[in-house]
Coordinates of C-alpha atoms in Angstrom, one line a residue:
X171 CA 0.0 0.0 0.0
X172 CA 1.4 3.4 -1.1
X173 CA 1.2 6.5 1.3
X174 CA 1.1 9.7 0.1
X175 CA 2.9 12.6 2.5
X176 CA 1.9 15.9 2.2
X177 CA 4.0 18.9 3.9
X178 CA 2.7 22.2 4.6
X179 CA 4.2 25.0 3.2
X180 CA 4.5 28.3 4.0
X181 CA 2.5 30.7 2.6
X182 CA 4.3 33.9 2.8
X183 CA 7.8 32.5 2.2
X184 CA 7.9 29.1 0.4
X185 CA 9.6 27.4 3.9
X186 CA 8.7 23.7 4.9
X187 CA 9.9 24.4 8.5
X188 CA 7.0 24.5 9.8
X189 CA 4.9 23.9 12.7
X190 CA 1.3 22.7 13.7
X191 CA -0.6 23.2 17.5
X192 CA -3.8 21.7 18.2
X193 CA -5.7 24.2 19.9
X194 CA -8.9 22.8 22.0
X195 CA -11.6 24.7 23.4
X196 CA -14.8 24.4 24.9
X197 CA -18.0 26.4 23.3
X198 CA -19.5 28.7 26.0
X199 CA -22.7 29.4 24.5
X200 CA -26.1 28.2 24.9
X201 CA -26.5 26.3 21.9
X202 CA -23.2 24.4 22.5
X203 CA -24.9 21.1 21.9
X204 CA -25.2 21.8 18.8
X205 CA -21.4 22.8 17.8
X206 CA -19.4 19.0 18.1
X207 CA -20.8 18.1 21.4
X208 CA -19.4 21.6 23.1
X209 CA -15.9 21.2 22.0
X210 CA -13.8 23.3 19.0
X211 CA -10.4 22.3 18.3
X212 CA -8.2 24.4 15.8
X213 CA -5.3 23.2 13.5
X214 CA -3.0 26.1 13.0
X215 CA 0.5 26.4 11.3
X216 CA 3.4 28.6 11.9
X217 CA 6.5 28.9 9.8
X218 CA 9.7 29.0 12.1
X219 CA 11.5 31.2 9.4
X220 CA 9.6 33.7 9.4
X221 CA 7.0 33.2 12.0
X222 CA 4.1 33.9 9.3
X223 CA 0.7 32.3 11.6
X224 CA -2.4 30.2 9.7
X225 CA -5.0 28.0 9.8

């Protein structure tokens, strides 16, 4: 079976060193239930060259 990789590159300057953080919060608001069981989690990317931030 063949994988396939995939590295994320930065936007701004072309770099592959680059970074991911999880980022998991829970929803305060009254309809919660209805947004993943209360709970959010954000994928976000940073490049360590030149500290460009996305998601």
């Amino acid at each position: 079976m063949a994988r396939i990789i995939v590295a994320e590159v930065c936007p701004d300057c072309g770099s592959l060193d680059v970074r991911a953080t999880e980022r998991w919060f829970q929803v305060a608001l009254d309809r919660r239930g209805e947004i993943d069981e209360g709970w959010v989690d954000t994928l976000e990317f940073a490049c360590r060259d030149c500290l460009a931030v996305w998601s």
